[in-house]
Amino acid sequence: MATKIVEEFKRIYGSSEGVRLFYSPGRVNLIGEHTDYNGGYVFPCALDFGTFMAIRMRDDGKVRLSSLNFDLKVEVDIDELIYDRKDDWANYPKGVLKVLQDEGYKLRGFEALYEGNIPNGAGLSSSASIELVTAVAMNEILNLGIDRVELVKMCQKAENIFVGVNCGIMDQFAVGMGKADYAIFLKCDTIDYKYVPLKLDGYRIVISNTNKRRGLQDSKYNERRSQCEAALSYLKKKLDVDNLGQVTLEEFDRYRYLIPDDVLVKRARHVVTEDERVLDAVEALKNNDIKRFGQLMVQSHNSLRDDYEVTGKELDALVDEALKLDYVLGSRMTGAGFGGCTVSIVKEEFVEDFIKEVTKGYKERIGYEPSMYVTGVGDGAKEIK
């Protein structure tokens, strides 16, 4: 892909002299869903596919953005960065540039070409991947000296404030901080993190895309956030906590009577029990108990289906079909829900069978085929020398 993007850069911008190449992965969250904006635990890893960016600096203030994935090309002035709906995908890099400027960093114009092989709208963080590849390129080329965790926070800010998607820190963190063969155990309110070896001896991660399109803005994502905040406000009458991620299961069981609405009880219960599952999952991996890890993934999906109600018939069908197969250790929805993807742990020699069987079962139930991606665990955003 690297050679191709440089050739295409030359075709679009006239020459490829002085071009530098950057890469940023997609991410999948293995367990810990809808906990990030509640200050809880998540357990994502970077994927071995993502977004490439070829870039060359200019002497003027013009920023020219092109992509091999979209026909839309955008040209803006570096000092006139505003959100514009018609700029579509280009609002993500524009947002990063604006946040860097607002933080006091002096930028220059450039021309860039992006190409990604993350399926758009699948919930594998194509937006965070575009943000991080842009931020890392600016940081490296202009020698801005920004610490990587700070860069991650800036990219989240770009998505929250510039694009207007109220996401938590997890996506940008996993994309920016990923490490090959490790998952990241992250507490979202404190940004405390540890790398945990992801030893999937004899197993592979298979991501199944429902191919049902959805965007975070038009899902019920913001509604779930406000329900969690409402549940928290009742618990705070007895508990000195800042977020649901600080509530233990024991405390929740003791004080759930304070929440007068059954729906709010279910939402909060998912978050509190999901945090426990992440802790258990990390322990399971440390003990090399991948079977237990798989069981926790299934429990996570059931909670997202029954208590958080964010799965829907497509995601449920994918998980049901996966769990019919005895060479599958675990399967769950991953991402915001209402479409998007599932993640499954599949015995290596049966991956092709898995793809065939799940595709067949899903098509019979839903009417069209899912897409399948067999992935490894890759590195975070970086320059390709």
CSV table of C-alpha atoms in Angstrom, one decimal:
chain,number,residue,atom,x,y,z
A,1,MET,CA,0.0,0.0,0.0
A,2,ALA,CA,2.9,2.4,0.8
A,3,THR,CA,4.2,2.3,-2.8
A,4,LYS,CA,0.8,2.8,-4.3
A,5,ILE,CA,-0.1,5.9,-2.1
A,6,VAL,CA,3.2,7.6,-3.1
A,7,GLU,CA,2.5,7.0,-6.8
A,8,GLU,CA,-1.1,8.3,-6.4
A,9,PHE,CA,0.3,11.3,-4.5
A,10,LYS,CA,2.5,12.1,-7.5
A,11,ARG,CA,-0.5,11.8,-9.8
A,12,ILE,CA,-2.7,14.1,-7.7
A,13,TYR,CA,-0.1,16.7,-6.6
A,14,GLY,CA,2.4,16.6,-9.6
A,15,SER,CA,5.5,15.1,-7.9
A,16,SER,CA,6.3,12.9,-4.9
A,17,GLU,CA,9.5,14.7,-4.0
A,18,GLY,CA,9.9,15.4,-0.3
A,19,VAL,CA,6.9,13.2,0.7
A,20,ARG,CA,6.9,11.5,4.1
A,21,LEU,CA,4.7,8.5,4.9
A,22,PHE,CA,2.7,7.9,8.1
A,23,TYR,CA,0.4,5.1,9.3
A,24,SER,CA,-2.2,4.8,12.0
A,25,PRO,CA,-4.2,1.6,12.9
A,26,GLY,CA,-7.8,0.8,13.5
A,27,ARG,CA,-8.7,-0.6,16.8
A,28,VAL,CA,-11.0,-3.2,18.3
A,29,ASN,CA,-12.2,-3.2,21.9
A,30,LEU,CA,-11.9,-6.8,23.2
A,31,ILE,CA,-14.1,-6.2,26.3
A,32,GLY,CA,-15.3,-3.1,28.3
A,33,GLU,CA,-18.0,-1.5,26.2
A,34,HIS,CA,-19.8,1.8,26.9
A,35,THR,CA,-17.6,2.1,30.0
A,36,ASP,CA,-15.1,4.7,28.6
A,37,TYR,CA,-17.3,7.8,28.9
A,38,ASN,CA,-18.3,6.5,32.3
A,39,GLY,CA,-14.7,6.6,33.5
A,40,GLY,CA,-14.4,2.8,33.7
A,41,TYR,CA,-12.1,0.2,32.3
A,42,VAL,CA,-11.6,-0.8,28.7
A,43,PHE,CA,-9.4,-3.4,27.0
A,44,PRO,CA,-8.7,-2.5,23.3
A,45,CYS,CA,-5.9,-3.3,20.9
A,46,ALA,CA,-4.6,-1.8,17.7
A,47,LEU,CA,-5.3,-3.8,14.5
A,48,ASP,CA,-2.9,-4.7,11.8
A,49,PHE,CA,-4.8,-2.6,9.2
A,50,GLY,CA,-5.4,1.1,9.2
A,51,THR,CA,-4.8,4.5,7.5
A,52,PHE,CA,-1.8,5.6,5.5
A,53,MET,CA,-1.0,9.2,4.9
A,54,ALA,CA,1.5,10.7,2.4
A,55,ILE,CA,2.3,14.3,3.2
A,56,ARG,CA,4.5,17.1,2.0
A,57,MET,CA,4.7,20.5,3.6
A,58,ARG,CA,4.1,23.7,1.6
A,59,ASP,CA,5.5,27.2,2.1
A,60,ASP,CA,2.1,28.9,2.1
A,61,GLY,CA,-0.9,28.4,4.3
A,62,LYS,CA,-2.8,26.1,2.0
A,63,VAL,CA,-4.0,22.7,3.3
A,64,ARG,CA,-5.0,20.3,0.5
A,65,LEU,CA,-6.6,17.1,1.5
A,66,SER,CA,-7.3,14.1,-0.7
A,67,SER,CA,-8.3,10.5,-0.1
A,68,LEU,CA,-8.2,7.3,-2.2
A,69,ASN,CA,-11.3,6.2,-0.3
A,70,PHE,CA,-13.5,9.2,-1.2
A,71,ASP,CA,-13.9,11.4,-4.3
A,72,LEU,CA,-14.1,14.5,-2.2
A,73,LYS,CA,-11.0,16.8,-2.2
A,74,VAL,CA,-10.9,19.7,0.2
A,75,GLU,CA,-8.7,22.8,0.2
A,76,VAL,CA,-8.7,25.2,3.1
A,77,ASP,CA,-6.4,27.9,4.6
A,78,ILE,CA,-4.5,26.9,7.7
A,79,ASP,CA,-5.8,30.0,9.5
A,80,GLU,CA,-9.5,29.5,8.5
A,81,LEU,CA,-10.3,26.1,10.0
A,82,ILE,CA,-14.1,25.7,10.6
A,83,TYR,CA,-16.4,22.7,10.7
A,84,ASP,CA,-18.2,22.3,7.4
A,85,ARG,CA,-20.6,19.5,6.9
A,86,LYS,CA,-20.0,19.3,3.2
A,87,ASP,CA,-16.2,18.6,3.9
A,88,ASP,CA,-17.3,15.2,5.3
A,89,TRP,CA,-14.2,13.0,6.2
A,90,ALA,CA,-11.9,16.0,5.9
A,91,ASN,CA,-13.4,17.5,9.1
A,92,TYR,CA,-11.4,15.0,11.1
A,93,PRO,CA,-7.9,16.2,10.0
A,94,LYS,CA,-9.2,19.8,10.0
A,95,GLY,CA,-10.3,19.3,13.7
A,96,VAL,CA,-6.9,18.1,14.7
A,97,LEU,CA,-5.2,21.1,13.1
A,98,LYS,CA,-7.6,23.5,14.8
A,99,VAL,CA,-7.0,21.9,18.2
A,100,LEU,CA,-3.2,22.1,17.7
A,101,GLN,CA,-3.5,25.8,16.8
A,102,ASP,CA,-5.8,26.5,19.7
A,103,GLU,CA,-3.1,24.9,22.0
A,104,GLY,CA,-0.6,27.5,20.6
A,105,TYR,CA,1.3,25.4,18.1
A,106,LYS,CA,2.4,27.1,14.9
A,107,LEU,CA,1.4,25.1,11.8
A,108,ARG,CA,2.1,25.3,8.1
A,109,GLY,CA,0.3,24.4,4.9
A,110,PHE,CA,0.7,21.0,3.4
A,111,GLU,CA,-0.8,18.6,0.9
A,112,ALA,CA,-1.8,15.1,2.0
A,113,LEU,CA,-3.2,12.0,0.6
A,114,TYR,CA,-5.0,9.4,2.8
A,115,GLU,CA,-5.8,5.8,2.2
A,116,GLY,CA,-7.4,3.5,4.6
A,117,ASN,CA,-8.5,-0.1,4.6
A,118,ILE,CA,-10.6,0.2,7.8
A,119,PRO,CA,-14.3,-0.3,6.7
A,120,ASN,CA,-16.0,3.1,7.1
A,121,GLY,CA,-18.8,3.2,9.7
A,122,ALA,CA,-18.0,-0.3,11.0
A,123,GLY,CA,-17.0,0.9,14.5
A,124,LEU,CA,-13.3,0.1,14.1
A,125,SER,CA,-12.3,3.7,14.6
A,126,SER,CA,-11.6,5.0,11.1
A,127,SER,CA,-12.1,8.5,12.4
A,128,ALA,CA,-9.6,8.2,15.3
A,129,SER,CA,-7.2,6.6,12.8
A,130,ILE,CA,-7.4,9.6,10.5
A,131,GLU,CA,-7.0,12.0,13.5
A,132,LEU,CA,-3.9,10.3,14.9
A,133,VAL,CA,-2.1,9.9,11.6
A,134,THR,CA,-2.6,13.6,11.0
A,135,ALA,CA,-1.5,14.6,14.6
A,136,VAL,CA,1.6,12.3,14.5
A,137,ALA,CA,2.6,13.7,11.1
A,138,MET,CA,2.3,17.3,12.4
A,139,ASN,CA,4.2,16.5,15.6
A,140,GLU,CA,7.1,14.7,13.8
A,141,ILE,CA,7.5,17.0,10.7
A,142,LEU,CA,7.2,20.3,12.6
A,143,ASN,CA,9.1,19.0,15.7
A,144,LEU,CA,6.3,20.1,18.0
A,145,GLY,CA,7.6,17.8,20.8
A,146,ILE,CA,4.1,16.8,22.1
A,147,ASP,CA,3.9,13.8,24.4
A,148,ARG,CA,2.0,10.9,22.8
A,149,VAL,CA,-0.7,10.8,25.5
A,150,GLU,CA,-1.3,14.6,25.1
A,151,LEU,CA,-1.6,14.1,21.4
A,152,VAL,CA,-4.2,11.4,22.0
A,153,LYS,CA,-6.2,13.8,24.2
A,154,MET,CA,-6.0,16.5,21.5
A,155,CYS,CA,-7.4,14.1,18.9
A,156,GLN,CA,-10.3,13.2,21.3
A,157,LYS,CA,-10.9,16.9,21.7
A,158,ALA,CA,-11.0,17.4,17.9
A,159,GLU,CA,-13.7,14.8,17.7
A,160,ASN,CA,-15.7,16.0,20.7
A,161,ILE,CA,-15.6,19.8,20.0
A,162,PHE,CA,-14.8,20.3,16.3
A,163,VAL,CA,-16.7,17.3,14.8
A,164,GLY,CA,-19.3,17.1,17.6
A,165,VAL,CA,-19.2,13.4,18.5
A,166,ASN,CA,-19.2,12.9,22.2
A,167,CYS,CA,-16.8,9.9,22.3
A,168,GLY,CA,-14.7,8.8,25.2
A,169,ILE,CA,-10.9,8.6,25.2
A,170,MET,CA,-10.6,4.9,24.2
A,171,ASP,CA,-10.5,5.1,20.4
A,172,GLN,CA,-7.8,7.6,20.1
A,173,PHE,CA,-5.8,6.0,23.0
A,174,ALA,CA,-5.8,2.6,21.4
A,175,VAL,CA,-4.9,4.0,18.0
A,176,GLY,CA,-2.2,6.3,19.3
A,177,MET,CA,-0.7,4.0,22.0
A,178,GLY,CA,-1.2,0.5,20.4
A,179,LYS,CA,1.7,-2.0,20.6
A,180,ALA,CA,2.0,-5.2,18.5
A,181,ASP,CA,0.9,-8.4,20.4
A,182,TYR,CA,-0.4,-6.4,23.4
A,183,ALA,CA,-3.8,-5.1,24.5
A,184,ILE,CA,-4.1,-2.0,26.5
A,185,PHE,CA,-5.8,-2.1,30.0
A,186,LEU,CA,-6.9,1.5,30.4
A,187,LYS,CA,-8.9,3.3,33.2
A,188,CYS,CA,-10.6,6.1,31.3
A,189,ASP,CA,-11.0,8.7,34.0
A,190,THR,CA,-7.4,8.6,35.2
A,191,ILE,CA,-5.7,7.5,31.9
A,192,ASP,CA,-3.8,4.9,33.9
A,193,TYR,CA,-2.8,2.2,31.6
A,194,LYS,CA,-0.8,-1.1,31.3
A,195,TYR,CA,0.1,-3.2,28.4
A,196,VAL,CA,-1.1,-6.8,28.7
A,197,PRO,CA,0.4,-9.5,26.5
A,198,LEU,CA,-2.2,-10.9,24.2
A,199,LYS,CA,-1.1,-14.5,23.8
A,200,LEU,CA,-3.7,-16.1,21.6
A,201,ASP,CA,-1.8,-19.4,21.1
A,202,GLY,CA,-3.6,-21.3,18.3
A,203,TYR,CA,-6.5,-18.7,18.1
A,204,ARG,CA,-7.2,-15.7,15.9
A,205,ILE,CA,-9.3,-12.6,16.3
A,206,VAL,CA,-12.0,-12.4,13.6
A,207,ILE,CA,-14.0,-9.3,13.2
A,208,SER,CA,-17.4,-9.6,11.6
A,209,ASN,CA,-19.1,-6.5,10.2
A,210,THR,CA,-22.9,-6.5,10.1
A,211,ASN,CA,-22.8,-4.2,7.1
A,212,LYS,CA,-25.6,-2.2,8.6
A,213,ARG,CA,-24.5,1.4,8.3
A,214,ARG,CA,-24.7,3.6,11.3
A,215,GLY,CA,-23.1,6.8,12.6
A,216,LEU,CA,-22.4,7.7,16.2
A,217,GLN,CA,-24.2,10.9,15.8
A,218,ASP,CA,-27.5,9.3,14.7
A,219,SER,CA,-27.4,6.3,17.0
A,220,LYS,CA,-28.7,6.3,20.6
A,221,TYR,CA,-25.2,6.9,21.9
A,222,ASN,CA,-25.9,10.3,23.4
A,223,GLU,CA,-29.1,9.0,25.0
A,224,ARG,CA,-27.2,6.2,26.7
A,225,ARG,CA,-24.7,8.7,28.0
A,226,SER,CA,-27.4,10.9,29.6
A,227,GLN,CA,-29.1,7.8,31.1
A,228,CYS,CA,-25.8,6.9,32.8
A,229,GLU,CA,-25.5,10.5,34.1
A,230,ALA,CA,-29.0,10.4,35.4
A,231,ALA,CA,-28.4,7.0,37.2
A,232,LEU,CA,-25.2,8.4,38.7
A,233,SER,CA,-27.0,11.5,40.1
A,234,TYR,CA,-29.2,9.2,42.2
A,235,LEU,CA,-26.3,7.1,43.4
A,236,LYS,CA,-24.4,10.2,44.4
A,237,LYS,CA,-26.9,10.8,47.2
A,238,LYS,CA,-25.1,8.1,49.2
A,239,LEU,CA,-21.8,7.6,47.3
A,240,ASP,CA,-18.9,10.1,46.9
A,241,VAL,CA,-18.1,9.3,43.3
A,242,ASP,CA,-17.5,11.3,40.1
A,243,ASN,CA,-18.6,8.6,37.6
A,244,LEU,CA,-20.1,5.1,37.3
A,245,GLY,CA,-16.6,3.7,36.8
A,246,GLN,CA,-15.9,4.4,40.4
A,247,VAL,CA,-18.9,2.4,41.7
A,248,THR,CA,-18.1,-1.1,42.8
A,249,LEU,CA,-20.5,-4.0,42.2
A,250,GLU,CA,-21.1,-4.3,46.0
A,251,GLU,CA,-21.9,-0.5,46.3
A,252,PHE,CA,-24.2,-0.7,43.3
A,253,ASP,CA,-26.1,-3.7,44.8
A,254,ARG,CA,-26.4,-1.8,48.1
A,255,TYR,CA,-27.6,1.5,46.7
A,256,ARG,CA,-29.5,0.7,43.5
A,257,TYR,CA,-32.8,1.2,45.3
A,258,LEU,CA,-32.0,5.0,45.1
A,259,ILE,CA,-32.5,4.8,41.3
A,260,PRO,CA,-36.3,5.2,40.8
A,261,ASP,CA,-36.4,4.1,37.1
A,262,ASP,CA,-35.9,0.4,36.0
A,263,VAL,CA,-34.3,1.4,32.7
A,264,LEU,CA,-31.7,3.6,34.5
A,265,VAL,CA,-31.0,0.7,36.9
A,266,LYS,CA,-30.3,-1.6,33.9
A,267,ARG,CA,-28.0,1.0,32.2
A,268,ALA,CA,-25.9,1.5,35.4
A,269,ARG,CA,-25.8,-2.2,36.1
A,270,HIS,CA,-24.3,-2.9,32.7
A,271,VAL,CA,-21.5,-0.3,33.3
A,272,VAL,CA,-20.7,-1.6,36.8
A,273,THR,CA,-20.7,-5.3,35.8
A,274,GLU,CA,-18.8,-4.6,32.6
A,275,ASP,CA,-16.0,-3.0,34.6
A,276,GLU,CA,-15.8,-6.2,36.7
A,277,ARG,CA,-15.6,-8.3,33.6
A,278,VAL,CA,-12.7,-6.3,32.3
A,279,LEU,CA,-10.8,-6.8,35.5
A,280,ASP,CA,-11.6,-10.5,35.3
A,281,ALA,CA,-10.6,-10.7,31.7
A,282,VAL,CA,-7.2,-9.1,32.3
A,283,GLU,CA,-6.6,-11.7,35.2
A,284,ALA,CA,-7.7,-14.5,32.9
A,285,LEU,CA,-5.1,-13.5,30.2
A,286,LYS,CA,-2.4,-13.1,32.9
A,287,ASN,CA,-3.1,-16.7,33.9
A,288,ASN,CA,-3.2,-17.8,30.3
A,289,ASP,CA,-6.8,-18.8,30.7
A,290,ILE,CA,-8.1,-17.8,27.3
A,291,LYS,CA,-11.2,-20.0,27.7
A,292,ARG,CA,-12.3,-17.8,30.6
A,293,PHE,CA,-11.6,-14.7,28.6
A,294,GLY,CA,-14.0,-16.1,25.9
A,295,GLN,CA,-16.7,-16.7,28.5
A,296,LEU,CA,-16.4,-13.1,29.8
A,297,MET,CA,-16.8,-11.8,26.2
A,298,VAL,CA,-20.1,-13.7,25.9
A,299,GLN,CA,-21.3,-12.3,29.3
A,300,SER,CA,-20.4,-8.8,28.0
A,301,HIS,CA,-22.5,-9.2,24.9
A,302,ASN,CA,-25.5,-10.5,26.9
A,303,SER,CA,-25.3,-7.5,29.2
A,304,LEU,CA,-25.0,-5.1,26.2
A,305,ARG,CA,-28.1,-6.8,24.7
A,306,ASP,CA,-30.3,-7.1,27.9
A,307,ASP,CA,-29.2,-4.2,30.2
A,308,TYR,CA,-27.8,-1.6,27.8
A,309,GLU,CA,-30.0,-2.5,24.8
A,310,VAL,CA,-27.5,-1.5,22.1
A,311,THR,CA,-27.1,-4.7,20.1
A,312,GLY,CA,-30.0,-5.1,17.7
A,313,LYS,CA,-30.9,-8.1,15.5
A,314,GLU,CA,-27.9,-8.0,13.2
A,315,LEU,CA,-25.3,-8.0,16.0
A,316,ASP,CA,-27.2,-10.7,17.9
A,317,ALA,CA,-27.4,-12.9,14.8
A,318,LEU,CA,-23.6,-12.7,14.3
A,319,VAL,CA,-22.9,-13.6,17.9
A,320,ASP,CA,-25.6,-16.4,17.9
A,321,GLU,CA,-24.1,-17.9,14.8
A,322,ALA,CA,-20.6,-17.7,16.1
A,323,LEU,CA,-21.4,-19.4,19.4
A,324,LYS,CA,-23.0,-22.4,17.7
A,325,LEU,CA,-19.5,-23.4,16.7
A,326,ASP,CA,-17.5,-25.3,19.2
A,327,TYR,CA,-14.1,-23.9,18.0
A,328,VAL,CA,-15.2,-20.4,19.0
A,329,LEU,CA,-14.1,-19.4,22.5
A,330,GLY,CA,-16.1,-16.2,22.7
A,331,SER,CA,-17.9,-13.6,20.6
A,332,ARG,CA,-19.4,-10.2,21.4
A,333,MET,CA,-20.4,-6.9,19.8
A,334,THR,CA,-17.7,-4.3,19.9
A,335,GLY,CA,-18.0,-0.5,19.4
A,336,ALA,CA,-21.1,1.7,19.9
A,337,GLY,CA,-23.6,-1.0,18.8
A,338,PHE,CA,-26.7,-0.6,16.6
A,339,GLY,CA,-24.8,-2.2,13.8
A,340,GLY,CA,-21.0,-2.2,13.4
A,341,CYS,CA,-19.0,-5.3,14.3
A,342,THR,CA,-18.6,-8.3,16.5
A,343,VAL,CA,-15.2,-9.7,17.7
A,344,SER,CA,-14.7,-13.4,18.0
A,345,ILE,CA,-11.8,-15.6,19.2
A,346,VAL,CA,-11.6,-18.5,16.8
A,347,LYS,CA,-9.4,-21.6,16.7
A,348,GLU,CA,-6.8,-20.9,14.0
A,349,GLU,CA,-7.3,-24.0,11.8
A,350,PHE,CA,-11.1,-23.3,11.7
A,351,VAL,CA,-11.1,-19.7,10.6
A,352,GLU,CA,-12.2,-20.4,7.1
A,353,ASP,CA,-15.0,-22.7,8.4
A,354,PHE,CA,-16.0,-19.9,10.8
A,355,ILE,CA,-16.3,-17.4,7.9
A,356,LYS,CA,-18.3,-19.8,5.8
A,357,GLU,CA,-20.7,-20.9,8.6
A,358,VAL,CA,-21.4,-17.5,10.1
A,359,THR,CA,-21.8,-15.9,6.7
A,360,LYS,CA,-24.4,-18.5,5.7
A,361,GLY,CA,-26.3,-18.4,9.0
A,362,TYR,CA,-26.3,-14.5,9.1
A,363,LYS,CA,-27.5,-14.3,5.5
A,364,GLU,CA,-30.4,-16.7,6.1
A,365,ARG,CA,-31.5,-14.6,9.1
A,366,ILE,CA,-30.8,-11.0,7.9
A,367,GLY,CA,-30.9,-11.3,4.1
A,368,TYR,CA,-27.4,-10.1,3.2
A,369,GLU,CA,-23.9,-11.1,4.0
A,370,PRO,CA,-21.5,-9.8,6.7
A,371,SER,CA,-17.9,-8.9,5.9
A,372,MET,CA,-15.1,-10.7,7.7
A,373,TYR,CA,-11.6,-9.6,8.7
A,374,VAL,CA,-9.0,-11.8,10.2
A,375,THR,CA,-6.6,-9.6,12.1
A,376,GLY,CA,-3.5,-9.5,14.2
A,377,VAL,CA,-2.6,-7.0,16.9
A,378,GLY,CA,-0.6,-4.2,15.5
A,379,ASP,CA,1.4,-1.1,16.4
A,380,GLY,CA,0.1,2.4,17.1
A,381,ALA,CA,0.4,5.4,14.9
A,382,LYS,CA,3.9,6.0,13.5
A,383,GLU,CA,6.1,7.3,10.7
A,384,ILE,CA,7.0,4.7,8.0
A,385,LYS,CA,10.6,5.2,7.1
